[in-house]
PDB file of N, CA and C in Angstrom:
ATOM      1  N   PHE A   1     -24.703 -61.505  15.213  1.00 52.00           N
ATOM      2  CA  PHE A   1     -25.355 -60.211  15.242  1.00 52.00           C
ATOM      3  C   PHE A   1     -26.726 -60.332  15.874  1.00 52.00           C
ATOM      4  N   HIS A   2     -27.239 -59.244  16.331  1.00 69.00           N
ATOM      5  CA  HIS A   2     -28.561 -59.233  16.950  1.00 69.00           C
ATOM      6  C   HIS A   2     -29.520 -58.458  16.048  1.00 69.00           C
ATOM      7  N   MET A   3     -30.601 -59.089  15.685  1.00 71.00           N
ATOM      8  CA  MET A   3     -31.583 -58.417  14.841  1.00 71.00           C
ATOM      9  C   MET A   3     -32.171 -57.209  15.555  1.00 71.00           C
ATOM     10  N   GLN A   4     -32.236 -57.275  16.881  1.00 66.00           N
ATOM     11  CA  GLN A   4     -32.833 -56.195  17.665  1.00 66.00           C
ATOM     12  C   GLN A   4     -32.155 -54.852  17.421  1.00 66.00           C
ATOM     13  N   THR A   5     -30.866 -54.861  17.131  1.00 71.00           N
ATOM     14  CA  THR A   5     -30.131 -53.609  16.932  1.00 71.00           C
ATOM     15  C   THR A   5     -30.041 -53.215  15.466  1.00 71.00           C
ATOM     16  N   ARG A   6     -30.752 -53.909  14.601  1.00 85.00           N
ATOM     17  CA  ARG A   6     -30.738 -53.616  13.165  1.00 85.00           C
ATOM     18  C   ARG A   6     -32.144 -53.260  12.696  1.00 85.00           C
ATOM     19  N   PRO A   7     -32.504 -51.974  12.720  1.00 87.00           N
ATOM     20  CA  PRO A   7     -33.872 -51.583  12.348  1.00 87.00           C
ATOM     21  C   PRO A   7     -34.290 -52.032  10.953  1.00 87.00           C
ATOM     22  N   ASP A   8     -33.361 -52.046  10.002  1.00 89.00           N
ATOM     23  CA  ASP A   8     -33.712 -52.475   8.647  1.00 89.00           C
ATOM     24  C   ASP A   8     -34.147 -53.938   8.627  1.00 89.00           C
ATOM     25  N   MET A   9     -33.473 -54.773   9.417  1.00 91.00           N
ATOM     26  CA  MET A   9     -33.848 -56.186   9.480  1.00 91.00           C
ATOM     27  C   MET A   9     -35.171 -56.379  10.221  1.00 91.00           C
ATOM     28  N   LEU A  10     -35.398 -55.577  11.257  1.00 91.00           N
ATOM     29  CA  LEU A  10     -36.672 -55.651  11.973  1.00 91.00           C
ATOM     30  C   LEU A  10     -37.828 -55.291  11.053  1.00 91.00           C
ATOM     31  N   LEU A  11     -37.640 -54.274  10.233  1.00 94.00           N
ATOM     32  CA  LEU A  11     -38.686 -53.856   9.301  1.00 94.00           C
ATOM     33  C   LEU A  11     -38.962 -54.965   8.289  1.00 94.00           C
ATOM     34  N   ARG A  12     -37.915 -55.547   7.742  1.00 94.00           N
ATOM     35  CA  ARG A  12     -38.099 -56.626   6.764  1.00 94.00           C
ATOM     36  C   ARG A  12     -38.775 -57.845   7.398  1.00 94.00           C
ATOM     37  N   TYR A  13     -38.400 -58.146   8.634  1.00 94.00           N
ATOM     38  CA  TYR A  13     -39.030 -59.278   9.320  1.00 94.00           C
ATOM     39  C   TYR A  13     -40.510 -58.982   9.596  1.00 94.00           C
ATOM     40  N   ALA A  14     -40.825 -57.756   9.962  1.00 95.00           N
ATOM     41  CA  ALA A  14     -42.230 -57.378  10.183  1.00 95.00           C
ATOM     42  C   ALA A  14     -43.029 -57.546   8.888  1.00 95.00           C
ATOM     43  N   HIS A  15     -42.445 -57.170   7.756  1.00 96.00           N
ATOM     44  CA  HIS A  15     -43.128 -57.351   6.465  1.00 96.00           C
ATOM     45  C   HIS A  15     -43.305 -58.843   6.169  1.00 96.00           C
ATOM     46  N   TYR A  16     -42.285 -59.652   6.462  1.00 96.00           N
ATOM     47  CA  TYR A  16     -42.366 -61.097   6.247  1.00 96.00           C
ATOM     48  C   TYR A  16     -43.478 -61.717   7.098  1.00 96.00           C
ATOM     49  N   VAL A  17     -43.500 -61.371   8.376  1.00 96.00           N
ATOM     50  CA  VAL A  17     -44.534 -61.905   9.278  1.00 96.00           C
ATOM     51  C   VAL A  17     -45.923 -61.493   8.789  1.00 96.00           C
ATOM     52  N   ALA A  18     -46.077 -60.256   8.382  1.00 97.00           N
ATOM     53  CA  ALA A  18     -47.381 -59.787   7.895  1.00 97.00           C
ATOM     54  C   ALA A  18     -47.786 -60.523   6.621  1.00 97.00           C
ATOM     55  N   ASP A  19     -46.829 -60.791   5.733  1.00 96.00           N
ATOM     56  CA  ASP A  19     -47.140 -61.527   4.501  1.00 96.00           C
ATOM     57  C   ASP A  19     -47.563 -62.967   4.798  1.00 96.00           C
ATOM     58  N   VAL A  20     -46.792 -63.655   5.658  1.00 96.00           N
ATOM     59  CA  VAL A  20     -47.094 -65.055   5.969  1.00 96.00           C
ATOM     60  C   VAL A  20     -48.419 -65.175   6.713  1.00 96.00           C
ATOM     61  N   GLU A  21     -48.582 -64.391   7.759  1.00 96.00           N
ATOM     62  CA  GLU A  21     -49.816 -64.469   8.538  1.00 96.00           C
ATOM     63  C   GLU A  21     -51.009 -63.934   7.754  1.00 96.00           C
ATOM     64  N   GLY A  22     -50.774 -62.930   6.916  1.00 95.00           N
ATOM     65  CA  GLY A  22     -51.849 -62.400   6.091  1.00 95.00           C
ATOM     66  C   GLY A  22     -52.379 -63.425   5.108  1.00 95.00           C
ATOM     67  N   SER A  23     -51.475 -64.243   4.548  1.00 94.00           N
ATOM     68  CA  SER A  23     -51.934 -65.284   3.613  1.00 94.00           C
ATOM     69  C   SER A  23     -52.727 -66.374   4.339  1.00 94.00           C
ATOM     70  N   LYS A  24     -52.387 -66.639   5.596  1.00 95.00           N
ATOM     71  CA  LYS A  24     -53.132 -67.639   6.380  1.00 95.00           C
ATOM     72  C   LYS A  24     -54.490 -67.115   6.831  1.00 95.00           C
ATOM     73  N   LEU A  25     -54.505 -65.849   7.282  1.00 93.00           N
ATOM     74  CA  LEU A  25     -55.717 -65.282   7.882  1.00 93.00           C
ATOM     75  C   LEU A  25     -56.655 -64.637   6.869  1.00 93.00           C
ATOM     76  N   GLY A  26     -56.111 -64.268   5.719  1.00 94.00           N
ATOM     77  CA  GLY A  26     -56.924 -63.581   4.722  1.00 94.00           C
ATOM     78  C   GLY A  26     -56.975 -62.078   4.930  1.00 94.00           C
ATOM     79  N   VAL A  27     -56.325 -61.588   5.963  1.00 94.00           N
ATOM     80  CA  VAL A  27     -56.247 -60.149   6.219  1.00 94.00           C
ATOM     81  C   VAL A  27     -54.841 -59.857   6.749  1.00 94.00           C
ATOM     82  N   ARG A  28     -54.263 -58.763   6.292  1.00 93.00           N
ATOM     83  CA  ARG A  28     -52.892 -58.427   6.696  1.00 93.00           C
ATOM     84  C   ARG A  28     -52.900 -57.879   8.129  1.00 93.00           C
ATOM     85  N   PRO A  29     -52.161 -58.521   9.044  1.00 95.00           N
ATOM     86  CA  PRO A  29     -52.157 -58.060  10.441  1.00 95.00           C
ATOM     87  C   PRO A  29     -51.246 -56.858  10.646  1.00 95.00           C
ATOM     88  N   LYS A  30     -51.472 -56.181  11.745  1.00 96.00           N
ATOM     89  CA  LYS A  30     -50.560 -55.127  12.173  1.00 96.00           C
ATOM     90  C   LYS A  30     -49.408 -55.794  12.919  1.00 96.00           C
ATOM     91  N   VAL A  31     -48.197 -55.292  12.713  1.00 96.00           N
ATOM     92  CA  VAL A  31     -47.028 -55.859  13.379  1.00 96.00           C
ATOM     93  C   VAL A  31     -46.289 -54.731  14.083  1.00 96.00           C
ATOM     94  N   SER A  32     -46.154 -54.877  15.398  1.00 95.00           N
ATOM     95  CA  SER A  32     -45.367 -53.906  16.161  1.00 95.00           C
ATOM     96  C   SER A  32     -44.258 -54.660  16.882  1.00 95.00           C
ATOM     97  N   ILE A  33     -43.192 -53.960  17.190  1.00 91.00           N
ATOM     98  CA  ILE A  33     -42.015 -54.591  17.790  1.00 91.00           C
ATOM     99  C   ILE A  33     -41.623 -53.814  19.034  1.00 91.00           C
ATOM    100  N   ARG A  34     -41.239 -54.549  20.059  1.00 91.00           N
ATOM    101  CA  ARG A  34     -40.698 -53.931  21.273  1.00 91.00           C
ATOM    102  C   ARG A  34     -39.223 -54.299  21.329  1.00 91.00           C
ATOM    103  N   ALA A  35     -38.360 -53.366  20.961  1.00 87.00           N
ATOM    104  CA  ALA A  35     -36.914 -53.576  20.980  1.00 87.00           C
ATOM    105  C   ALA A  35     -36.311 -52.580  21.960  1.00 87.00           C
ATOM    106  N   VAL A  36     -35.679 -53.104  23.014  1.00 86.00           N
ATOM    107  CA  VAL A  36     -35.118 -52.272  24.077  1.00 86.00           C
ATOM    108  C   VAL A  36     -33.612 -52.497  24.119  1.00 86.00           C
ATOM    109  N   GLU A  37     -32.858 -51.413  24.277  1.00 83.00           N
ATOM    110  CA  GLU A  37     -31.401 -51.518  24.283  1.00 83.00           C
ATOM    111  C   GLU A  37     -30.809 -50.398  25.119  1.00 83.00           C
ATOM    112  N   SER A  38     -29.583 -50.602  25.563  1.00 81.00           N
ATOM    113  CA  SER A  38     -28.812 -49.589  26.275  1.00 81.00           C
ATOM    114  C   SER A  38     -27.527 -49.376  25.487  1.00 81.00           C
ATOM    115  N   LEU A  39     -27.136 -48.140  25.283  1.00 78.00           N
ATOM    116  CA  LEU A  39     -25.945 -47.842  24.495  1.00 78.00           C
ATOM    117  C   LEU A  39     -25.049 -46.862  25.238  1.00 78.00           C
ATOM    118  N   ASN A  40     -23.789 -47.201  25.403  1.00 76.00           N
ATOM    119  CA  ASN A  40     -22.795 -46.322  26.012  1.00 76.00           C
ATOM    120  C   ASN A  40     -23.234 -45.767  27.364  1.00 76.00           C
ATOM    121  N   LEU A  41     -23.610 -46.651  28.271  1.00 76.00           N
ATOM    122  CA  LEU A  41     -24.004 -46.317  29.640  1.00 76.00           C
ATOM    123  C   LEU A  41     -25.304 -45.519  29.745  1.00 76.00           C
ATOM    124  N   ARG A  42     -26.064 -45.448  28.674  1.00 79.00           N
ATOM    125  CA  ARG A  42     -27.369 -44.796  28.744  1.00 79.00           C
ATOM    126  C   ARG A  42     -28.366 -45.741  29.417  1.00 79.00           C
ATOM    127  N   GLN A  43     -29.502 -45.189  29.807  1.00 82.00           N
ATOM    128  CA  GLN A  43     -30.580 -45.999  30.361  1.00 82.00           C
ATOM    129  C   GLN A  43     -31.157 -46.889  29.265  1.00 82.00           C
ATOM    130  N   LEU A  44     -31.807 -47.985  29.673  1.00 86.00           N
ATOM    131  CA  LEU A  44     -32.534 -48.798  28.699  1.00 86.00           C
ATOM    132  C   LEU A  44     -33.618 -47.946  28.067  1.00 86.00           C
ATOM    133  N   GLN A  45     -33.820 -48.121  26.775  1.00 88.00           N
ATOM    134  CA  GLN A  45     -34.868 -47.368  26.095  1.00 88.00           C
ATOM    135  C   GLN A  45     -35.345 -48.136  24.878  1.00 88.00           C
ATOM    136  N   ASP A  46     -36.549 -47.789  24.419  1.00 89.00           N
ATOM    137  CA  ASP A  46     -37.071 -48.373  23.183  1.00 89.00           C
ATOM    138  C   ASP A  46     -36.237 -47.871  22.016  1.00 89.00           C
ATOM    139  N   LEU A  47     -35.906 -48.765  21.089  1.00 88.00           N
ATOM    140  CA  LEU A  47     -35.238 -48.354  19.855  1.00 88.00           C
ATOM    141  C   LEU A  47     -36.254 -48.087  18.759  1.00 88.00           C
ATOM    142  N   ILE A  48     -37.368 -48.808  18.830  1.00 91.00           N
ATOM    143  CA  ILE A  48     -38.437 -48.706  17.847  1.00 91.00           C
ATOM    144  C   ILE A  48     -39.696 -48.253  18.573  1.00 91.00           C
ATOM    145  N   ASP A  49     -40.430 -47.341  17.960  1.00 94.00           N
ATOM    146  CA  ASP A  49     -41.693 -46.895  18.551  1.00 94.00           C
ATOM    147  C   ASP A  49     -42.673 -48.075  18.534  1.00 94.00           C
ATOM    148  N   PRO A  50     -43.035 -48.623  19.706  1.00 93.00           N
ATOM    149  CA  PRO A  50     -43.885 -49.820  19.735  1.00 93.00           C
ATOM    150  C   PRO A  50     -45.324 -49.572  19.266  1.00 93.00           C
ATOM    151  N   SER A  51     -45.720 -48.330  19.088  1.00 95.00           N
ATOM    152  CA  SER A  51     -47.085 -48.051  18.629  1.00 95.00           C
ATOM    153  C   SER A  51     -47.199 -48.032  17.100  1.00 95.00           C
ATOM    154  N   VAL A  52     -46.085 -48.156  16.399  1.00 96.00           N
ATOM    155  CA  VAL A  52     -46.081 -48.087  14.936  1.00 96.00           C
ATOM    156  C   VAL A  52     -46.309 -49.473  14.337  1.00 96.00           C
ATOM    157  N   ASP A  53     -47.170 -49.539  13.319  1.00 97.00           N
ATOM    158  CA  ASP A  53     -47.395 -50.779  12.572  1.00 97.00           C
ATOM    159  C   ASP A  53     -46.289 -50.879  11.523  1.00 97.00           C
ATOM    160  N   LEU A  54     -45.252 -51.666  11.817  1.00 96.00           N
ATOM    161  CA  LEU A  54     -44.115 -51.764  10.898  1.00 96.00           C
ATOM    162  C   LEU A  54     -44.478 -52.457   9.594  1.00 96.00           C
ATOM    163  N   ALA A  55     -45.512 -53.273   9.592  1.00 95.00           N
ATOM    164  CA  ALA A  55     -45.931 -53.929   8.351  1.00 95.00           C
ATOM    165  C   ALA A  55     -46.446 -52.911   7.338  1.00 95.00           C
ATOM    166  N   ALA A  56     -46.893 -51.760   7.806  1.00 95.00           N
ATOM    167  CA  ALA A  56     -47.408 -50.722   6.914  1.00 95.00           C
ATOM    168  C   ALA A  56     -46.343 -49.690   6.540  1.00 95.00           C
ATOM    169  N   GLU A  57     -45.172 -49.768   7.152  1.00 95.00           N
ATOM    170  CA  GLU A  57     -44.102 -48.802   6.877  1.00 95.00           C
ATOM    171  C   GLU A  57     -43.314 -49.221   5.645  1.00 95.00           C
ATOM    172  N   PRO A  58     -42.956 -48.263   4.784  1.00 94.00           N
ATOM    173  CA  PRO A  58     -42.188 -48.617   3.583  1.00 94.00           C
ATOM    174  C   PRO A  58     -40.722 -48.895   3.915  1.00 94.00           C
ATOM    175  N   ASP A  59     -40.099 -49.756   3.121  1.00 92.00           N
ATOM    176  CA  ASP A  59     -38.666 -50.029   3.232  1.00 92.00           C
ATOM    177  C   ASP A  59     -37.959 -49.014   2.333  1.00 92.00           C
ATOM    178  N   THR A  60     -37.385 -48.006   2.948  1.00 88.00           N
ATOM    179  CA  THR A  60     -36.797 -46.899   2.195  1.00 88.00           C
ATOM    180  C   THR A  60     -35.424 -46.561   2.744  1.00 88.00           C
ATOM    181  N   LEU A  61     -34.649 -45.843   1.979  1.00 88.00           N
ATOM    182  CA  LEU A  61     -33.331 -45.404   2.429  1.00 88.00           C
ATOM    183  C   LEU A  61     -33.408 -44.118   3.253  1.00 88.00           C
ATOM    184  N   LEU A  62     -34.558 -43.489   3.273  1.00 89.00           N
ATOM    185  CA  LEU A  62     -34.725 -42.272   4.068  1.00 89.00           C
ATOM    186  C   LEU A  62     -34.749 -42.618   5.553  1.00 89.00           C
ATOM    187  N   ALA A  63     -34.465 -41.638   6.386  1.00 88.00           N
ATOM    188  CA  ALA A  63     -34.475 -41.858   7.844  1.00 88.00           C
ATOM    189  C   ALA A  63     -35.905 -42.167   8.297  1.00 88.00           C
ATOM    190  N   PRO A  64     -36.125 -43.340   8.889  1.00 91.00           N
ATOM    191  CA  PRO A  64     -37.481 -43.698   9.319  1.00 91.00           C
ATOM    192  C   PRO A  64     -37.909 -42.928  10.565  1.00 91.00           C
ATOM    193  N   SER A  65     -39.178 -42.587  10.595  1.00 91.00           N
ATOM    194  CA  SER A  65     -39.711 -41.830  11.733  1.00 91.00           C
ATOM    195  C   SER A  65     -39.999 -42.738  12.924  1.00 91.00           C
ATOM    196  N   TRP A  66     -39.993 -44.053  12.731  1.00 94.00           N
ATOM    197  CA  TRP A  66     -40.337 -44.994  13.800  1.00 94.00           C
ATOM    198  C   TRP A  66     -39.142 -45.387  14.663  1.00 94.00           C
ATOM    199  N   ILE A  67     -37.955 -44.897  14.334  1.00 92.00           N
ATOM    200  CA  ILE A  67     -36.789 -45.132  15.189  1.00 92.00           C
ATOM    201  C   ILE A  67     -36.762 -44.034  16.244  1.00 92.00           C
ATOM    202  N   VAL A  68     -36.686 -44.427  17.506  1.00 90.00           N
ATOM    203  CA  VAL A  68     -36.722 -43.481  18.626  1.00 90.00           C
ATOM    204  C   VAL A  68     -35.335 -42.866  18.819  1.00 90.00           C
ATOM    205  N   PRO A  69     -35.236 -41.534  18.956  1.00 88.00           N
ATOM    206  CA  PRO A  69     -33.928 -40.911  19.209  1.00 88.00           C
ATOM    207  C   PRO A  69     -33.340 -41.388  20.548  1.00 88.00           C
ATOM    208  N   LEU A  70     -32.022 -41.429  20.620  1.00 82.00           N
ATOM    209  CA  LEU A  70     -31.349 -41.853  21.853  1.00 82.00           C
ATOM    210  C   LEU A  70     -31.519 -40.827  22.952  1.00 82.00           C
ATOM    211  N   TYR A  71     -31.592 -41.328  24.187  1.00 77.00           N
ATOM    212  CA  TYR A  71     -31.548 -40.440  25.334  1.00 77.00           C
ATOM    213  C   TYR A  71     -30.193 -39.745  25.350  1.00 77.00           C
ATOM    214  N   PRO A  72     -30.077 -38.599  26.012  1.00 79.00           N
ATOM    215  CA  PRO A  72     -28.764 -37.956  26.127  1.00 79.00           C
ATOM    216  C   PRO A  72     -27.769 -38.881  26.836  1.00 79.00           C
ATOM    217  N   ALA A  73     -26.508 -38.780  26.434  1.00 73.00           N
ATOM    218  CA  ALA A  73     -25.462 -39.593  27.048  1.00 73.00           C
ATOM    219  C   ALA A  73     -25.205 -39.114  28.471  1.00 73.00           C
ATOM    220  N   PRO A  74     -24.809 -40.018  29.362  1.00 68.00           N
ATOM    221  CA  PRO A  74     -24.473 -39.598  30.713  1.00 68.00           C
ATOM    222  C   PRO A  74     -23.222 -38.727  30.695  1.00 68.00           C
ATOM    223  N   SER A  75     -23.054 -37.948  31.735  1.00 67.00           N
ATOM    224  CA  SER A  75     -21.901 -37.056  31.791  1.00 67.00           C
ATOM    225  C   SER A  75     -20.616 -37.866  31.838  1.00 67.00           C
ATOM    226  N   LEU A  76     -19.517 -37.251  31.417  1.00 57.00           N
ATOM    227  CA  LEU A  76     -18.225 -37.915  31.440  1.00 57.00           C
ATOM    228  C   LEU A  76     -17.843 -38.297  32.869  1.00 57.00           C
ATOM    229  N   GLN A  77     -18.198 -37.453  33.837  1.00 56.00           N
ATOM    230  CA  GLN A  77     -17.894 -37.742  35.242  1.00 56.00           C
ATOM    231  C   GLN A  77     -18.600 -39.027  35.681  1.00 56.00           C
ATOM    232  N   MET A  78     -19.852 -39.200  35.307  1.00 56.00           N
ATOM    233  CA  MET A  78     -20.605 -40.399  35.667  1.00 56.00           C
ATOM    234  C   MET A  78     -20.007 -41.623  34.977  1.00 56.00           C
ATOM    235  N   GLN A  79     -19.571 -41.488  33.729  1.00 53.00           N
ATOM    236  CA  GLN A  79     -18.954 -42.610  33.030  1.00 53.00           C
ATOM    237  C   GLN A  79     -17.683 -43.050  33.733  1.00 53.00           C
ATOM    238  N   ARG A  80     -16.884 -42.111  34.196  1.00 57.00           N
ATOM    239  CA  ARG A  80     -15.647 -42.447  34.896  1.00 57.00           C
ATOM    240  C   ARG A  80     -15.940 -43.198  36.189  1.00 57.00           C
ATOM    241  N   ARG A  81     -16.984 -42.780  36.925  1.00 56.00           N
ATOM    242  CA  ARG A  81     -17.352 -43.461  38.170  1.00 56.00           C
ATOM    243  C   ARG A  81     -17.695 -44.918  37.920  1.00 56.00           C
ATOM    244  N   VAL A  82     -18.492 -45.155  36.909  1.00 55.00           N
ATOM    245  CA  VAL A  82     -18.932 -46.514  36.624  1.00 55.00           C
ATOM    246  C   VAL A  82     -17.757 -47.360  36.152  1.00 55.00           C
ATOM    247  N   ILE A  83     -16.896 -46.814  35.314  1.00 54.00           N
ATOM    248  CA  ILE A  83     -15.778 -47.576  34.765  1.00 54.00           C
ATOM    249  C   ILE A  83     -14.712 -47.838  35.825  1.00 54.00           C
ATOM    250  N   THR A  84     -14.385 -46.860  36.652  1.00 55.00           N
ATOM    251  CA  THR A  84     -13.297 -47.031  37.607  1.00 55.00           C
ATOM    252  C   THR A  84     -13.691 -47.813  38.847  1.00 55.00           C
ATOM    253  N   ASN A  85     -14.951 -47.994  39.103  1.00 52.00           N
ATOM    254  CA  ASN A  85     -15.394 -48.667  40.313  1.00 52.00           C
ATOM    255  C   ASN A  85     -15.882 -50.079  39.995  1.00 52.00           C
ATOM    256  N   THR A  86     -15.121 -50.838  39.211  1.00 55.00           N
ATOM    257  CA  THR A  86     -15.583 -52.157  38.809  1.00 55.00           C
ATOM    258  C   THR A  86     -15.293 -53.230  39.841  1.00 55.00           C
ATOM    259  N   SER A  87     -14.327 -53.011  40.752  1.00 58.00           N
ATOM    260  CA  SER A  87     -13.985 -54.068  41.708  1.00 58.00           C
ATOM    261  C   SER A  87     -15.014 -54.207  42.831  1.00 58.00           C
ATOM    262  N   ASN A  88     -15.728 -53.172  43.167  1.00 58.00           N
ATOM    263  CA  ASN A  88     -16.694 -53.210  44.276  1.00 58.00           C
ATOM    264  C   ASN A  88     -18.133 -53.175  43.795  1.00 58.00           C
ATOM    265  N   GLY A  89     -18.370 -53.572  42.581  1.00 56.00           N
ATOM    266  CA  GLY A  89     -19.725 -53.510  42.043  1.00 56.00           C
ATOM    267  C   GLY A  89     -19.983 -52.156  41.400  1.00 56.00           C
ATOM    268  N   PRO A  90     -21.185 -51.924  40.920  1.00 56.00           N
ATOM    269  CA  PRO A  90     -21.483 -50.671  40.249  1.00 56.00           C
ATOM    270  C   PRO A  90     -21.372 -49.462  41.190  1.00 56.00           C
ATOM    271  N   ALA A  91     -20.968 -48.351  40.609  1.00 52.00           N
ATOM    272  CA  ALA A  91     -20.811 -47.132  41.400  1.00 52.00           C
ATOM    273  C   ALA A  91     -22.183 -46.630  41.841  1.00 52.00           C
ATOM    274  N   LYS A  92     -22.222 -46.037  43.004  1.00 55.00           N
ATOM    275  CA  LYS A  92     -23.459 -45.443  43.518  1.00 55.00           C
ATOM    276  C   LYS A  92     -23.400 -43.953  43.268  1.00 55.00           C
ATOM    277  N   THR A  93     -24.484 -43.435  42.784  1.00 52.00           N
ATOM    278  CA  THR A  93     -24.542 -41.996  42.543  1.00 52.00           C
ATOM    279  C   THR A  93     -24.954 -41.290  43.818  1.00 52.00           C
ATOM    280  N   PRO A  94     -24.360 -40.116  44.064  1.00 51.00           N
ATOM    281  CA  PRO A  94     -24.725 -39.373  45.295  1.00 51.00           C
ATOM    282  C   PRO A  94     -26.140 -38.868  45.262  1.00 51.00           C
TER     283      PRO A  94
END
């Protein structure tokens, strides 16, 4: 599995890093994460808002505000072009 695609694990790791480094430094650091992913032929995008200090965010079952909404999915026509044109490389859009 990839931790990058698991926001709950990223949050817990940010808390762990802040605890460990905070005990060494004497002050709790801010922890931000840059997690980029592409899903179902969408463009690459941030999954986590990189400006948020995850060490200060609570671990809760509620929907976190620091998860970035997905970009709209590409049209079905565009998906067919990319999938059916695998022998000659990626499809070119007009």
